[in-house]
mmCIF file of C-alpha atoms in Angstrom:
data_model
loop_
_atom_site.group_PDB
_atom_site.id
_atom_site.type_symbol
_atom_site.label_atom_id
_atom_site.label_comp_id
_atom_site.label_asym_id
_atom_site.label_seq_id
_atom_site.Cartn_x
_atom_site.Cartn_y
_atom_site.Cartn_z
ATOM 1 C CA UNK A 94 38.364 173.445 84.964
ATOM 2 C CA UNK A 95 41.392 172.630 82.794
ATOM 3 C CA UNK A 96 43.755 172.705 85.790
ATOM 4 C CA UNK A 97 41.365 170.525 87.782
ATOM 5 C CA UNK A 98 41.367 167.908 85.001
ATOM 6 C CA UNK A 99 45.168 167.963 84.854
ATOM 7 C CA UNK A 100 45.353 167.462 88.629
ATOM 8 C CA UNK A 101 42.925 164.515 88.452
ATOM 9 C CA UNK A 102 44.930 162.949 85.607
ATOM 10 C CA UNK A 103 48.143 163.212 87.619
ATOM 11 C CA UNK A 104 46.430 161.692 90.641
ATOM 12 C CA UNK A 105 45.077 158.765 88.631
ATOM 13 C CA UNK A 106 48.470 158.160 87.011
ATOM 14 C CA UNK A 107 50.101 158.146 90.419
ATOM 15 C CA UNK A 108 47.605 155.592 91.702
ATOM 16 C CA UNK A 109 48.268 153.378 88.704
ATOM 17 C CA UNK A 110 52.002 153.404 89.419
ATOM 18 C CA UNK A 111 51.610 152.528 93.102
ATOM 19 C CA UNK A 112 50.155 149.071 92.389
ATOM 20 C CA UNK A 113 48.110 147.043 94.848
ATOM 21 C CA UNK A 114 50.777 145.073 96.761
ATOM 22 C CA UNK A 115 50.171 147.180 99.881
ATOM 23 C CA UNK A 116 46.378 147.219 99.568
ATOM 24 C CA UNK A 117 43.924 144.885 101.275
ATOM 25 C CA UNK A 118 43.968 141.151 100.551
ATOM 26 C CA UNK A 119 40.717 141.263 98.632
ATOM 27 C CA UNK A 120 42.057 144.042 96.382
ATOM 28 C CA UNK A 121 45.249 142.101 95.693
ATOM 29 C CA UNK A 122 43.305 138.911 94.977
ATOM 30 C CA UNK A 123 40.919 140.815 92.735
ATOM 31 C CA UNK A 124 43.883 142.043 90.684
ATOM 32 C CA UNK A 125 46.010 138.891 90.852
ATOM 33 C CA UNK A 126 43.509 136.086 91.176
ATOM 34 C CA UNK A 127 46.064 133.465 90.111
ATOM 35 C CA UNK A 128 48.332 134.325 93.048
ATOM 36 C CA UNK A 129 45.539 133.747 95.530
ATOM 37 C CA UNK A 130 44.285 130.645 93.701
ATOM 38 C CA UNK A 131 47.752 129.090 94.033
ATOM 39 C CA UNK A 132 47.686 129.305 97.833
ATOM 40 C CA UNK A 133 45.762 127.276 100.428
ATOM 41 C CA UNK A 134 42.688 129.069 101.761
ATOM 42 C CA UNK A 135 42.253 127.076 104.982
ATOM 43 C CA UNK A 136 42.183 128.505 108.489
ATOM 44 C CA UNK A 137 45.791 127.639 109.363
ATOM 45 C CA UNK A 138 48.873 129.501 108.090
ATOM 46 C CA UNK A 139 46.801 132.562 107.252
ATOM 47 C CA UNK A 140 49.556 135.032 108.185
ATOM 48 C CA UNK A 141 52.295 133.324 106.093
ATOM 49 C CA UNK A 142 49.777 133.045 103.246
ATOM 50 C CA UNK A 143 49.031 136.777 103.423
ATOM 51 C CA UNK A 144 52.749 137.550 103.368
ATOM 52 C CA UNK A 145 53.231 135.276 100.346
ATOM 53 C CA UNK A 146 50.350 136.903 98.450
ATOM 54 C CA UNK A 147 51.653 140.386 99.193
ATOM 55 C CA UNK A 148 55.269 139.550 98.329
ATOM 56 C CA UNK A 149 54.309 137.769 95.108
ATOM 57 C CA UNK A 150 52.213 140.773 94.087
ATOM 58 C CA UNK A 151 55.089 143.135 94.848
ATOM 59 C CA UNK A 152 57.519 140.976 92.880
ATOM 60 C CA UNK A 153 55.181 140.993 89.899
ATOM 61 C CA UNK A 154 54.731 144.762 90.028
ATOM 62 C CA UNK A 155 58.388 145.613 90.715
ATOM 63 C CA UNK A 156 60.671 142.960 89.281
ATOM 64 C CA UNK A 157 63.980 142.966 91.128
ATOM 65 C CA UNK A 158 66.361 140.461 92.635
ATOM 66 C CA UNK A 159 65.523 141.681 96.155
ATOM 67 C CA UNK A 160 61.753 141.402 95.699
ATOM 68 C CA UNK A 161 62.167 137.956 94.153
ATOM 69 C CA UNK A 162 64.429 136.838 97.008
ATOM 70 C CA UNK A 163 61.921 138.022 99.603
ATOM 71 C CA UNK A 164 59.140 136.145 97.794
ATOM 72 C CA UNK A 165 61.268 132.985 97.621
ATOM 73 C CA UNK A 166 61.940 133.199 101.367
ATOM 74 C CA UNK A 167 58.313 133.779 102.312
ATOM 75 C CA UNK A 168 57.322 130.828 100.141
ATOM 76 C CA UNK A 169 59.855 128.722 102.077
ATOM 77 C CA UNK A 170 58.309 129.804 105.373
ATOM 78 C CA UNK A 171 54.784 129.223 104.048
ATOM 79 C CA UNK A 172 55.666 125.729 102.889
ATOM 80 C CA UNK A 173 57.139 124.876 106.302
ATOM 81 C CA UNK A 174 53.974 126.100 108.006
ATOM 82 C CA UNK A 175 51.755 124.045 105.690
ATOM 83 C CA UNK A 176 53.879 120.930 106.198
ATOM 84 C CA UNK A 177 53.662 121.318 109.972
ATOM 85 C CA UNK A 178 49.915 121.877 109.744
ATOM 86 C CA UNK A 179 49.482 118.863 107.476
ATOM 87 C CA UNK A 180 50.869 116.460 110.072
ATOM 88 C CA UNK A 181 49.072 118.201 112.935
ATOM 89 C CA UNK A 182 46.030 116.634 114.516
ATOM 90 C CA UNK A 183 44.513 120.113 114.556
ATOM 91 C CA UNK A 184 43.633 119.686 110.886
ATOM 92 C CA UNK A 185 41.092 116.914 110.404
ATOM 93 C CA UNK A 186 39.098 118.249 107.467
ATOM 94 C CA UNK A 187 39.891 116.121 104.393
ATOM 95 C CA UNK A 188 39.391 118.973 101.915
ATOM 96 C CA UNK A 189 41.758 121.186 103.917
ATOM 97 C CA UNK A 190 44.353 118.426 103.934
ATOM 98 C CA UNK A 191 44.051 118.060 100.175
ATOM 99 C CA UNK A 192 44.314 121.812 99.632
ATOM 100 C CA UNK A 193 47.418 121.954 101.828
ATOM 101 C CA UNK A 194 49.101 119.137 99.943
ATOM 102 C CA UNK A 195 48.252 120.719 96.571
ATOM 103 C CA UNK A 196 49.824 123.992 97.663
ATOM 104 C CA UNK A 197 52.895 122.281 99.141
ATOM 105 C CA UNK A 198 53.511 120.552 95.812
ATOM 106 C CA UNK A 199 52.903 123.773 93.873
ATOM 107 C CA UNK A 200 55.335 125.974 95.825
ATOM 108 C CA UNK A 201 58.508 124.623 94.105
ATOM 109 C CA UNK A 202 56.848 125.340 90.746
ATOM 110 C CA UNK A 203 56.080 128.904 91.844
ATOM 111 C CA UNK A 204 59.681 129.335 92.964
ATOM 112 C CA UNK A 205 60.994 128.092 89.617
ATOM 113 C CA UNK A 206 58.797 130.645 87.854
ATOM 114 C CA UNK A 207 60.113 133.418 90.101
ATOM 115 C CA UNK A 208 63.709 132.447 89.381
ATOM 116 C CA UNK A 209 63.047 132.265 85.647
ATOM 117 C CA UNK A 210 61.604 135.785 85.689
ATOM 118 C CA UNK A 211 64.979 137.184 86.834
ATOM 119 C CA UNK A 212 67.176 135.692 84.121
ATOM 120 C CA UNK A 213 67.663 139.017 82.354
ATOM 121 C CA UNK A 214 68.681 141.033 85.446
ATOM 122 C CA UNK A 215 71.543 141.069 87.942
ATOM 123 C CA UNK A 216 70.370 138.811 90.758
ATOM 124 C CA UNK A 217 72.790 138.375 93.691
ATOM 125 C CA UNK A 218 69.968 137.672 96.142
ATOM 126 C CA UNK A 219 68.381 135.023 93.926
ATOM 127 C CA UNK A 220 71.754 133.334 93.534
ATOM 128 C CA UNK A 221 72.179 133.457 97.312
ATOM 129 C CA UNK A 222 68.871 131.609 97.682
ATOM 130 C CA UNK A 223 69.942 129.064 95.064
ATOM 131 C CA UNK A 224 73.304 128.552 96.775
ATOM 132 C CA UNK A 225 71.681 128.193 100.200
ATOM 133 C CA UNK A 226 69.468 125.425 98.865
ATOM 134 C CA UNK A 227 72.069 123.659 96.713
ATOM 135 C CA UNK A 228 75.545 124.676 97.957
ATOM 136 C CA UNK A 229 76.444 124.882 94.276
ATOM 137 C CA UNK A 230 79.650 126.897 93.926
ATOM 138 C CA UNK A 231 78.489 128.344 90.614
ATOM 139 C CA UNK A 232 75.595 130.021 92.403
ATOM 140 C CA UNK A 233 77.982 131.443 95.007
ATOM 141 C CA UNK A 234 80.283 132.874 92.349
ATOM 142 C CA UNK A 235 77.311 134.337 90.480
ATOM 143 C CA UNK A 236 76.150 135.977 93.705
ATOM 144 C CA UNK A 237 79.589 137.515 94.288
ATOM 145 C CA UNK A 238 79.832 138.765 90.706
ATOM 146 C CA UNK A 239 76.294 140.126 90.809
ATOM 147 C CA UNK A 240 76.447 141.971 94.108
ATOM 148 C CA UNK A 241 79.502 143.961 93.042
ATOM 149 C CA UNK A 242 77.517 145.665 90.276
ATOM 150 C CA UNK A 243 74.100 145.854 91.955
ATOM 151 C CA UNK A 244 72.775 149.280 92.953
ATOM 152 C CA UNK A 245 71.027 147.907 96.031
ATOM 153 C CA UNK A 246 71.844 144.712 97.922
ATOM 154 C CA UNK A 247 69.829 142.799 100.527
ATOM 155 C CA UNK A 248 71.492 142.565 103.937
ATOM 156 C CA UNK A 249 71.510 138.752 103.707
ATOM 157 C CA UNK A 250 74.134 138.950 100.948
ATOM 158 C CA UNK A 251 76.487 140.894 103.221
ATOM 159 C CA UNK A 252 75.818 138.477 106.086
ATOM 160 C CA UNK A 253 76.574 135.491 103.843
ATOM 161 C CA UNK A 254 79.858 137.081 102.719
ATOM 162 C CA UNK A 255 80.726 138.014 106.322
ATOM 163 C CA UNK A 256 80.160 134.434 107.469
ATOM 164 C CA UNK A 257 82.132 133.057 104.529
ATOM 165 C CA UNK A 258 85.219 135.132 105.306
ATOM 166 C CA UNK A 259 84.975 134.985 109.111
ATOM 167 C CA UNK A 260 87.204 131.910 109.502
ATOM 168 C CA UNK A 261 90.023 132.742 107.104
ATOM 169 C CA UNK A 262 89.984 136.492 106.539
ATOM 170 C CA UNK A 263 88.648 138.382 109.540
ATOM 171 C CA UNK A 264 89.352 141.822 108.079
ATOM 172 C CA UNK A 265 87.399 140.999 104.928
ATOM 173 C CA UNK A 266 84.632 139.629 107.115
ATOM 174 C CA UNK A 267 84.655 142.884 109.099
ATOM 175 C CA UNK A 268 84.118 144.824 105.871
ATOM 176 C CA UNK A 269 80.904 142.941 105.182
ATOM 177 C CA UNK A 270 79.831 143.041 108.849
ATOM 178 C CA UNK A 271 80.000 146.830 108.707
ATOM 179 C CA UNK A 272 77.988 146.859 105.493
ATOM 180 C CA UNK A 273 75.391 144.645 107.189
ATOM 181 C CA UNK A 274 75.214 147.157 110.044
ATOM 182 C CA UNK A 275 74.702 149.977 107.542
ATOM 183 C CA UNK A 276 71.655 148.151 106.174
ATOM 184 C CA UNK A 277 70.027 148.112 109.618
ATOM 185 C CA UNK A 278 67.546 150.956 110.124
ATOM 186 C CA UNK A 279 67.200 150.352 113.862
ATOM 187 C CA UNK A 280 69.252 148.332 116.340
ATOM 188 C CA UNK A 281 66.788 145.425 116.437
ATOM 189 C CA UNK A 282 67.463 144.908 112.711
ATOM 190 C CA UNK A 283 71.021 143.735 113.440
ATOM 191 C CA UNK A 284 71.091 140.042 112.613
ATOM 192 C CA UNK A 285 72.218 137.557 115.303
ATOM 193 C CA UNK A 286 75.091 136.319 113.150
ATOM 194 C CA UNK A 287 76.503 139.855 113.081
ATOM 195 C CA UNK A 288 76.658 139.879 116.900
ATOM 196 C CA UNK A 289 78.372 136.488 116.776
ATOM 197 C CA UNK A 290 80.882 137.727 114.233
ATOM 198 C CA UNK A 291 81.882 140.731 116.334
ATOM 199 C CA UNK A 292 82.274 138.631 119.477
ATOM 200 C CA UNK A 293 84.583 136.275 117.589
ATOM 201 C CA UNK A 294 86.400 139.116 115.849
ATOM 202 C CA UNK A 295 87.277 140.928 119.068
ATOM 203 C CA UNK A 296 88.207 137.691 120.805
ATOM 204 C CA UNK A 297 90.698 137.021 118.031
ATOM 205 C CA UNK A 298 92.009 140.579 118.361
ATOM 206 C CA UNK A 299 92.316 139.981 122.120
ATOM 207 C CA UNK A 300 90.078 142.989 122.733
ATOM 208 C CA UNK A 301 88.148 141.124 125.401
ATOM 209 C CA UNK A 302 86.175 144.091 126.665
ATOM 210 C CA UNK A 303 84.618 144.797 123.272
ATOM 211 C CA UNK A 304 83.928 141.077 122.813
ATOM 212 C CA UNK A 305 82.177 141.025 126.185
ATOM 213 C CA UNK A 306 80.133 144.132 125.374
ATOM 214 C CA UNK A 307 78.967 142.645 122.057
ATOM 215 C CA UNK A 308 78.045 139.412 123.856
ATOM 216 C CA UNK A 309 76.162 141.343 126.526
ATOM 217 C CA UNK A 310 74.225 143.337 123.940
ATOM 218 C CA UNK A 311 73.492 140.114 122.051
ATOM 219 C CA UNK A 312 71.915 138.612 125.145
ATOM 220 C CA UNK A 313 69.485 141.555 125.254
ATOM 221 C CA UNK A 314 67.718 140.121 122.216
ATOM 222 C CA UNK A 315 66.297 137.228 124.273
ATOM 223 C CA UNK A 316 66.506 138.315 127.896
ATOM 224 C CA UNK A 317 64.863 141.036 129.925
ATOM 225 C CA UNK A 318 68.225 141.955 131.424
ATOM 226 C CA UNK A 319 71.387 141.661 129.371
ATOM 227 C CA UNK A 320 74.259 139.915 131.088
ATOM 228 C CA UNK A 321 77.875 139.502 130.109
ATOM 229 C CA UNK A 322 78.670 135.794 130.435
ATOM 230 C CA UNK A 323 81.160 136.287 133.245
ATOM 231 C CA UNK A 324 81.788 132.565 133.667
ATOM 232 C CA UNK A 325 82.837 132.208 130.013
ATOM 233 C CA UNK A 326 85.119 135.224 129.919
ATOM 234 C CA UNK A 327 86.723 134.422 133.280
ATOM 235 C CA UNK A 328 87.262 130.739 132.504
ATOM 236 C CA UNK A 329 88.272 130.823 128.844
ATOM 237 C CA UNK A 330 89.509 134.353 128.197
ATOM 238 C CA UNK A 331 90.945 135.137 131.656
ATOM 239 C CA UNK A 332 89.209 138.461 132.173
ATOM 240 C CA UNK A 333 89.453 139.681 135.728
ATOM 241 C CA UNK A 334 86.282 140.349 137.744
ATOM 242 C CA UNK A 335 86.938 144.100 137.520
ATOM 243 C CA UNK A 336 87.290 143.917 133.723
ATOM 244 C CA UNK A 337 84.016 141.993 133.473
ATOM 245 C CA UNK A 338 82.273 144.513 135.728
ATOM 246 C CA UNK A 339 83.526 147.361 133.534
ATOM 247 C CA UNK A 340 82.172 145.670 130.399
ATOM 248 C CA UNK A 341 78.858 144.943 132.150
ATOM 249 C CA UNK A 342 78.569 148.576 133.248
ATOM 250 C CA UNK A 343 79.029 149.737 129.657
ATOM 251 C CA UNK A 344 76.337 147.301 128.523
ATOM 252 C CA UNK A 345 74.050 148.582 131.276
ATOM 253 C CA UNK A 346 74.683 152.188 130.244
ATOM 254 C CA UNK A 347 73.729 151.431 126.648
ATOM 255 C CA UNK A 348 70.628 149.505 127.681
ATOM 256 C CA UNK A 349 69.510 152.089 130.238
ATOM 257 C CA UNK A 350 66.955 153.231 127.677
ATOM 258 C CA UNK A 351 64.246 150.547 127.574
ATOM 259 C CA UNK A 352 63.720 151.387 123.893
ATOM 260 C CA UNK A 353 67.313 150.454 123.001
ATOM 261 C CA UNK A 354 66.371 147.914 120.331
ATOM 262 C CA UNK A 355 64.054 150.404 118.628
ATOM 263 C CA UNK A 356 66.610 153.211 118.487
ATOM 264 C CA UNK A 357 68.143 154.128 115.135
ATOM 265 C CA UNK A 358 71.634 152.923 114.288
ATOM 266 C CA UNK A 359 73.062 156.362 115.031
ATOM 267 C CA UNK A 360 72.757 155.397 118.701
ATOM 268 C CA UNK A 361 74.965 152.344 118.290
ATOM 269 C CA UNK A 362 78.537 153.125 119.424
ATOM 270 C CA UNK A 363 80.881 153.638 116.490
ATOM 271 C CA UNK A 364 83.751 152.391 118.665
ATOM 272 C CA UNK A 365 82.231 148.883 118.625
ATOM 273 C CA UNK A 366 81.993 148.754 114.849
#
């Protein structure tokens, strides 16, 4: 009996530590009624609203710069959805319109509260969000200073640094591009700007084949069949038809597996990184 009670106590303690951010909406709203009360309950924007509720609950349970950044971003997306819905003819109900407008006006207040909650911690991601919205150099410098000491960093910080250095210091940009690749769990997690960086990087290095391969793989994100832009490389970079065919064949070999985008990053050629 004593061991059974100990086991139950451990189980209960474990449940308490898990929180409710990953539970059902009604469980989250039962625990954090204020979070749900601060969001519009109309029929439109239900998915962004659910993401906001979940991310706000997670941020409250596990205060971190990354969780706060994610919540700030989902609030941005939610606000955009509500603003689009507000001007849409699809929403005619006056009470829904009023609820939407109330939430739209409240979102900046919620974001200020989130930012204030991180004042005592290192917050590179929060400073990235602040810089993105203000272009204030102080926020950029705070992000740089913060990310160097942070134990874990959101991929967006590396992408921002990669983009920043891409024009004037390609090798420094490459350092952050590689760190962004390391943050990707599967190939589809590679951000579009990382593809663009590598195309530009290899063009500058005059390694046209690698540039063409990166461009061909990039096109696979939006097309059923990835194609190297032969016209571009022939016209502007003077690749021969045989060189373009070789690059296209390598792209085709990589994409032979229809599940390419869902493969882990171990399948991505190290020679391209």
